[in-house]
CSV table of C-alpha atoms in Angstrom, one decimal:
chain,number,residue,atom,x,y,z
A,32,MET,CA,0.0,0.0,0.0
A,33,GLY,CA,1.2,3.5,-0.8
A,34,PRO,CA,1.4,6.3,1.8
A,35,GLU,CA,-2.0,7.6,0.7
A,36,GLY,CA,-4.0,4.4,1.4
A,37,SER,CA,-3.9,3.1,-2.1
A,38,TYR,CA,-1.8,0.5,-4.0
A,39,SER,CA,1.1,2.1,-5.7
A,40,ALA,CA,1.3,1.9,-9.5
A,41,GLY,CA,4.2,3.9,-10.9
A,42,ALA,CA,5.6,7.1,-9.6
A,43,PRO,CA,3.0,9.1,-7.8
A,44,PRO,CA,2.5,12.8,-8.9
A,45,ALA,CA,4.2,15.4,-6.8
A,46,LEU,CA,1.6,17.0,-4.6
A,47,ASP,CA,2.7,20.6,-5.0
A,48,GLY,CA,-0.6,22.4,-5.4
A,49,THR,CA,-1.9,25.2,-3.3
A,50,TRP,CA,-4.2,23.0,-1.2
A,51,GLU,CA,-1.4,20.5,-0.6
A,52,ARG,CA,1.2,23.1,0.3
A,53,GLY,CA,-1.2,24.4,3.0
A,54,GLY,CA,-1.3,20.9,4.6
A,55,ARG,CA,-5.1,20.8,4.4
A,56,SER,CA,-7.2,17.7,4.6
A,57,ALA,CA,-7.7,15.6,1.4
A,58,THR,CA,-11.2,14.8,2.5
A,59,SER,CA,-12.0,18.5,2.8
A,60,ALA,CA,-10.6,19.0,-0.7
A,61,ALA,CA,-12.9,16.3,-2.2
A,62,ILE,CA,-15.9,17.8,-0.5
A,63,ALA,CA,-15.0,21.4,-1.4
A,64,GLY,CA,-14.1,20.5,-5.0
A,65,LEU,CA,-17.4,18.5,-5.5
A,66,LEU,CA,-19.5,21.4,-4.1
A,67,GLY,CA,-17.6,23.9,-6.3
A,68,VAL,CA,-18.0,22.0,-9.5
A,69,GLY,CA,-21.6,21.2,-8.6
A,70,ILE,CA,-22.5,24.9,-8.1
A,71,VAL,CA,-20.8,25.8,-11.4
A,72,TYR,CA,-22.4,22.9,-13.3
A,73,PHE,CA,-26.0,23.2,-12.0
A,74,TYR,CA,-26.2,27.0,-12.1
A,75,GLY,CA,-24.5,27.0,-15.5
A,76,GLN,CA,-26.7,24.3,-16.9
A,77,SER,CA,-29.8,26.1,-15.6
A,78,PHE,CA,-29.0,29.0,-17.9
A,79,PHE,CA,-28.8,26.7,-20.9
A,80,LEU,CA,-32.2,25.2,-19.9
A,81,TYR,CA,-33.7,28.6,-19.2
A,82,PHE,CA,-32.9,29.8,-22.7
A,83,ALA,CA,-34.2,26.5,-24.2
A,84,LEU,CA,-37.4,27.0,-22.2
A,85,LEU,CA,-37.8,30.6,-23.5
A,86,LEU,CA,-37.2,29.4,-27.0
A,87,SER,CA,-39.8,26.7,-26.6
A,88,ALA,CA,-42.3,29.2,-25.2
A,89,SER,CA,-41.7,31.7,-28.0
A,90,MET,CA,-42.5,29.0,-30.5
A,91,GLY,CA,-45.8,28.2,-28.9
A,92,HIS,CA,-44.9,24.8,-27.5
A,93,ILE,CA,-45.9,25.9,-23.9
A,94,ASP,CA,-49.4,27.0,-23.1
A,95,PRO,CA,-49.5,28.7,-19.7
A,96,ALA,CA,-53.2,28.4,-19.6
A,97,SER,CA,-53.2,24.6,-20.2
A,98,LYS,CA,-54.8,22.6,-17.4
A,99,ASP,CA,-53.3,19.4,-18.7
A,100,LEU,CA,-49.9,19.6,-17.1
A,101,LEU,CA,-48.4,16.3,-18.1
A,102,PRO,CA,-49.4,16.5,-21.8
A,103,ALA,CA,-48.1,20.0,-21.8
A,104,MET,CA,-44.8,18.9,-20.2
A,105,ALA,CA,-44.5,16.1,-22.7
A,106,ARG,CA,-44.9,18.5,-25.6
A,107,MET,CA,-42.5,20.9,-24.1
A,108,LEU,CA,-39.8,18.3,-23.6
A,109,GLU,CA,-40.3,17.0,-27.1
A,110,SER,CA,-39.7,20.4,-28.5
A,111,MET,CA,-36.7,21.1,-26.3
A,112,LYS,CA,-35.0,17.7,-26.6
A,113,ASN,CA,-32.3,18.7,-29.1
A,114,PRO,CA,-31.3,22.0,-27.4
A,115,VAL,CA,-31.2,20.2,-24.1
A,116,ARG,CA,-29.0,17.5,-25.5
A,117,VAL,CA,-26.6,20.1,-26.9
A,118,SER,CA,-26.6,21.9,-23.6
A,119,LEU,CA,-25.9,18.7,-21.7
A,120,ILE,CA,-22.8,18.0,-23.9
A,121,LEU,CA,-21.6,21.6,-23.5
A,122,SER,CA,-22.3,21.9,-19.8
A,123,GLN,CA,-20.6,18.6,-18.9
A,124,PHE,CA,-17.4,19.4,-20.8
A,125,LEU,CA,-17.2,23.1,-20.0
A,126,LEU,CA,-18.8,23.2,-16.6
A,127,MET,CA,-17.9,19.8,-15.1
A,128,LEU,CA,-14.8,18.4,-16.8
A,129,LEU,CA,-12.7,21.6,-17.2
A,130,PRO,CA,-13.4,22.8,-13.6
A,131,THR,CA,-12.4,19.4,-12.3
A,132,LEU,CA,-9.1,19.4,-14.1
A,133,TRP,CA,-8.5,23.0,-13.1
A,134,ILE,CA,-9.0,22.0,-9.4
A,135,VAL,CA,-6.6,19.1,-9.7
A,136,ARG,CA,-3.9,21.2,-11.3
A,137,ARG,CA,-4.4,24.2,-9.0
A,138,TRP,CA,-5.0,22.5,-5.6
A,139,HIS,CA,-3.1,19.2,-5.9
A,140,THR,CA,-0.6,18.7,-8.7
A,141,SER,CA,0.6,19.6,-12.2
A,142,GLY,CA,0.5,15.8,-12.9
A,143,VAL,CA,-3.2,15.9,-13.7
A,144,ARG,CA,-3.3,12.7,-15.7
A,145,GLU,CA,-1.4,10.7,-13.1
A,146,TYR,CA,-3.6,12.1,-10.3
A,147,VAL,CA,-7.0,11.2,-11.9
A,148,ARG,CA,-5.4,7.9,-13.1
A,149,LEU,CA,-6.0,8.5,-16.8
A,150,ARG,CA,-3.6,5.7,-17.6
A,151,SER,CA,-3.7,2.6,-19.8
A,152,CYS,CA,-5.2,-0.7,-18.8
A,153,SER,CA,-5.5,-4.1,-20.5
A,154,ALA,CA,-8.2,-4.9,-23.1
A,155,ALA,CA,-9.4,-7.7,-20.8
A,156,GLU,CA,-10.1,-5.1,-18.0
A,157,ILE,CA,-12.1,-2.9,-20.5
A,158,GLY,CA,-14.0,-5.9,-21.8
A,159,LEU,CA,-14.8,-7.4,-18.4
A,160,ALA,CA,-16.0,-4.1,-17.0
A,161,ALA,CA,-18.3,-3.6,-19.9
A,162,THR,CA,-19.5,-7.2,-19.7
A,163,ALA,CA,-20.2,-7.0,-16.0
A,164,VAL,CA,-22.4,-3.9,-16.4
A,165,LEU,CA,-24.1,-5.3,-19.5
A,166,LEU,CA,-25.1,-8.4,-17.5
A,167,PHE,CA,-26.2,-6.2,-14.6
A,168,PHE,CA,-28.5,-4.2,-16.8
A,169,PRO,CA,-31.5,-6.6,-16.5
A,170,ALA,CA,-31.4,-6.4,-12.7
A,171,ASN,CA,-31.1,-2.6,-12.9
A,172,ALA,CA,-34.1,-2.4,-15.2
A,173,PHE,CA,-36.1,-4.8,-13.2
A,174,LEU,CA,-35.5,-2.8,-10.0
A,175,SER,CA,-36.7,0.4,-11.8
A,176,GLN,CA,-39.8,-1.4,-12.9
A,177,MET,CA,-40.6,-2.6,-9.4
A,178,LEU,CA,-40.2,1.0,-8.0
A,179,VAL,CA,-42.4,2.4,-10.7
A,180,ARG,CA,-45.1,-0.2,-9.9
A,181,LEU,CA,-44.8,0.3,-6.2
A,182,LEU,CA,-45.0,4.0,-6.4
A,183,HIS,CA,-47.7,4.1,-9.1
A,184,ILE,CA,-45.8,6.5,-11.3
A,185,PRO,CA,-48.0,7.7,-14.2
A,186,PRO,CA,-46.8,6.2,-17.5
A,187,MET,CA,-47.0,9.7,-19.2
A,188,LEU,CA,-44.6,11.1,-16.7
A,189,LEU,CA,-42.2,8.3,-17.3
A,190,GLU,CA,-42.5,8.8,-21.1
A,191,ALA,CA,-41.9,12.5,-20.7
A,192,ASN,CA,-38.8,11.8,-18.6
A,193,GLU,CA,-37.4,9.5,-21.3
A,194,THR,CA,-37.8,12.0,-24.1
A,195,LEU,CA,-34.1,12.9,-24.0
A,196,PHE,CA,-33.1,9.2,-24.3
A,197,LYS,CA,-35.4,8.3,-27.2
A,198,SER,CA,-34.4,8.4,-30.9
A,199,SER,CA,-36.4,7.8,-34.0
A,200,SER,CA,-33.6,7.6,-36.6
A,201,ALA,CA,-30.0,6.4,-36.9
A,202,GLY,CA,-28.7,10.0,-36.9
A,203,GLU,CA,-30.6,11.0,-33.8
A,204,PHE,CA,-29.5,7.7,-32.1
A,205,LEU,CA,-25.9,8.8,-32.6
A,206,VAL,CA,-26.6,12.2,-31.2
A,207,VAL,CA,-28.2,10.6,-28.1
A,208,ILE,CA,-25.3,8.3,-27.7
A,209,ALA,CA,-22.9,11.3,-27.7
A,210,ALA,CA,-25.0,13.2,-25.2
A,211,ILE,CA,-26.1,10.4,-22.9
A,212,ALA,CA,-23.3,7.8,-23.1
A,213,ILE,CA,-20.1,9.2,-24.3
A,214,THR,CA,-20.2,12.6,-22.5
A,215,PRO,CA,-21.1,11.3,-19.0
A,216,ALA,CA,-18.6,8.5,-19.3
A,217,ILE,CA,-15.8,11.0,-19.8
A,218,CYS,CA,-16.9,13.9,-17.7
A,219,GLU,CA,-18.7,12.3,-14.8
A,220,GLU,CA,-16.1,9.6,-14.3
A,221,THR,CA,-13.3,12.2,-14.3
A,222,LEU,CA,-15.2,14.1,-11.5
A,223,PHE,CA,-16.6,11.3,-9.4
A,224,ARG,CA,-13.8,8.7,-9.7
A,225,GLY,CA,-10.8,10.6,-11.0
A,226,TYR,CA,-11.2,13.4,-8.5
A,227,VAL,CA,-13.7,12.7,-5.7
A,228,GLN,CA,-12.9,9.0,-5.1
A,229,ARG,CA,-9.2,9.4,-5.8
A,230,THR,CA,-9.0,12.2,-3.2
A,231,LEU,CA,-11.1,10.5,-0.6
A,232,GLU,CA,-9.1,7.3,-1.2
A,233,ARG,CA,-6.1,9.1,0.3
A,234,THR,CA,-7.7,9.1,3.7
A,235,LEU,CA,-10.5,6.5,3.5
A,236,GLY,CA,-8.9,3.8,1.4
A,237,ALA,CA,-11.4,1.3,0.0
A,238,LYS,CA,-14.2,3.0,1.8
A,239,SER,CA,-13.9,5.7,-0.8
A,240,ILE,CA,-15.7,3.4,-3.2
A,241,ILE,CA,-18.9,3.5,-1.0
A,242,ALA,CA,-18.6,7.2,-0.3
A,243,ALA,CA,-18.1,8.2,-4.0
A,244,GLY,CA,-20.8,5.7,-5.1
A,245,VAL,CA,-23.5,7.2,-2.8
A,246,ILE,CA,-22.4,10.7,-3.8
A,247,PHE,CA,-22.7,9.7,-7.4
A,248,GLY,CA,-26.3,8.6,-6.9
A,249,LEU,CA,-27.3,11.7,-4.9
A,250,TYR,CA,-25.7,14.1,-7.4
A,251,HIS,CA,-28.1,13.1,-10.2
A,252,LEU,CA,-31.1,14.4,-8.2
A,253,GLN,CA,-33.3,11.5,-9.4
A,254,PRO,CA,-35.2,10.0,-6.4
A,255,LEU,CA,-36.5,7.0,-8.4
A,256,GLY,CA,-32.9,6.3,-9.7
A,257,LEU,CA,-31.1,6.9,-6.4
A,258,LEU,CA,-30.6,3.2,-5.6
A,259,ASN,CA,-29.8,2.2,-9.1
A,260,LEU,CA,-27.3,5.0,-9.6
A,261,SER,CA,-25.7,4.4,-6.3
A,262,LEU,CA,-25.2,0.7,-7.1
A,263,LEU,CA,-23.7,1.6,-10.5
A,264,GLY,CA,-21.5,4.2,-8.8
A,265,LEU,CA,-20.2,1.4,-6.4
A,266,VAL,CA,-19.4,-0.8,-9.4
A,267,PHE,CA,-17.6,2.0,-11.3
A,268,GLY,CA,-15.7,2.9,-8.2
A,269,TYR,CA,-14.6,-0.7,-7.6
A,270,PHE,CA,-13.3,-0.9,-11.2
A,271,PHE,CA,-11.4,2.4,-10.6
A,272,TYR,CA,-10.0,1.3,-7.2
A,273,THR,CA,-9.0,-2.2,-8.4
A,274,SER,CA,-7.4,-1.3,-11.8
A,275,ARG,CA,-5.9,2.0,-10.7
A,276,SER,CA,-7.2,3.3,-14.1
A,277,LEU,CA,-10.1,5.6,-15.1
A,278,LEU,CA,-10.7,3.7,-18.3
A,279,PRO,CA,-12.6,0.6,-17.1
A,280,GLY,CA,-15.1,2.8,-15.2
A,281,MET,CA,-15.5,4.9,-18.3
A,282,ALA,CA,-16.1,1.8,-20.4
A,283,ALA,CA,-18.7,0.5,-17.9
A,284,HIS,CA,-20.5,3.9,-17.6
A,285,PHE,CA,-20.6,4.1,-21.4
A,286,THR,CA,-22.0,0.6,-21.8
A,287,ASN,CA,-24.7,1.1,-19.2
A,288,ASN,CA,-26.0,4.3,-20.8
A,289,ALA,CA,-25.6,3.1,-24.3
A,290,VAL,CA,-27.6,-0.1,-23.6
A,291,ALA,CA,-30.4,2.1,-22.2
A,292,VAL,CA,-30.4,4.3,-25.2
A,293,LEU,CA,-30.3,1.3,-27.6
A,294,TRP,CA,-33.2,-0.4,-25.7
A,295,LEU,CA,-35.4,2.7,-26.1
A,296,TYR,CA,-34.3,2.9,-29.8
A,297,VAL,CA,-35.6,-0.6,-30.6
A,298,GLY,CA,-38.9,0.2,-28.9
A,299,GLU,CA,-38.7,-0.9,-25.3
A,300,SER,CA,-38.3,1.1,-22.1
A,301,PRO,CA,-36.2,-0.1,-19.2
A,302,SER,CA,-38.6,1.6,-16.7
A,303,ILE,CA,-42.0,1.0,-18.2
A,304,THR,CA,-41.8,-2.3,-20.0
A,305,SER,CA,-44.9,-4.3,-19.2
A,306,LEU,CA,-44.3,-7.3,-16.9
A,307,SER,CA,-47.6,-8.9,-17.7
A,308,ALA,CA,-46.5,-10.3,-21.0
A,309,GLY,CA,-43.3,-11.7,-19.6
A,310,ARG,CA,-43.9,-12.0,-15.9
A,311,ASP,CA,-41.9,-15.2,-15.6
A,312,LEU,CA,-39.3,-14.6,-18.3
A,313,PHE,CA,-37.9,-11.3,-17.2
A,314,PRO,CA,-37.1,-12.4,-13.5
A,315,ALA,CA,-35.5,-15.5,-15.0
A,316,ILE,CA,-33.2,-13.3,-17.1
A,317,VAL,CA,-32.3,-11.3,-14.0
A,318,LEU,CA,-31.6,-14.4,-12.0
A,319,ALA,CA,-29.4,-15.8,-14.8
A,320,ALA,CA,-27.6,-12.6,-15.7
A,321,THR,CA,-26.8,-11.2,-12.2
A,322,PRO,CA,-24.6,-14.0,-11.1
A,323,LEU,CA,-22.7,-13.9,-14.4
A,324,SER,CA,-22.3,-10.1,-13.8
A,325,ALA,CA,-20.8,-10.9,-10.3
A,326,ALA,CA,-18.5,-13.5,-11.9
A,327,ALA,CA,-17.3,-10.9,-14.4
A,328,VAL,CA,-16.5,-8.5,-11.6
A,329,TYR,CA,-14.6,-11.3,-9.8
A,330,VAL,CA,-12.5,-12.1,-12.8
A,331,PHE,CA,-11.9,-8.4,-13.4
A,332,ALA,CA,-10.5,-8.1,-9.9
A,333,GLY,CA,-8.1,-11.1,-10.5
A,334,VAL,CA,-6.9,-9.7,-13.9
A,335,SER,CA,-6.3,-6.2,-12.4
A,336,ARG,CA,-4.5,-7.7,-9.4
A,337,ARG,CA,-2.2,-9.8,-11.6
A,338,ARG,CA,-1.5,-6.8,-13.9
A,339,ARG,CA,-0.7,-4.5,-11.0
A,340,ILE,CA,1.7,-7.1,-9.5
A,341,GLU,CA,3.5,-7.6,-12.8
A,342,ARG,CA,3.8,-3.8,-13.3
A,343,GLU,CA,5.2,-3.3,-9.8
A,344,ALA,CA,7.6,-6.2,-10.1
A,345,ALA,CA,8.9,-5.1,-13.5
A,346,PRO,CA,12.5,-3.7,-13.4
A,347,PRO,CA,12.8,0.0,-14.3
A,348,PHE,CA,13.7,0.8,-17.9
A,349,HIS,CA,17.1,2.3,-18.4
A,350,ALA,CA,18.0,3.9,-21.7
């Protein structure tokens, strides 16, 4: 174990930033950085959404006198979906990723890539991380369905909420993949794993996986998805902690979101798929896939551990 509560993997970056020179707590840095990026991101994104709302209203998509709130909301979201998708891409890269990298460089070290662990990993680790999340997707979808049925969420509200994820053409599908799968995989993983978990790990060790996972769930402000998102955050965090690389978590995050988008593209919804037509089939798929997902995580841990041991045992290269 390294001096900061994590396995060593190569030369650690020199902690020469302003926060480090002041001898302040790493845990406090993680919390302060998260709050700072959160304020910038949510307030900045609200301006994008506000202008999209004004544009939609000026085009007559919103009727203030309408008494049918849900249908009006559905029409509004349908008219706003492309501006919102663009605003999501811009806000995540400009207001989440860039501030995170600035904080790392300013507060902690000039070795930003080393600090957030943007380093190579094996193809096996990438493949196993993606496979584990793919096999966990049925359980995740089934849990969402159970919550929807338990809380009696109106189907129209669910359909309105899924507007951003739906696509009706190959071109729109690629746009949605860029906004919903590629962008969060890069930006959110850099913030939550590369910075928050990495910084908490210096004082909490493996417990940082739990802390960052729960924070990841809460950060999305989706009450129905809190449990699912937290579970996914734990899985992504485990990949990050075990492999000492940001890439497996990025691959897993992309896979989860891309599968959800693909599912909607082919005509089914992970949250509102009827269970009456396949009441026995879908739980059977969950029971079959979930142990396989756990097995993929187990194999991933073994591969990462062997790779880390080999890397640490390798003699230094001399020119």
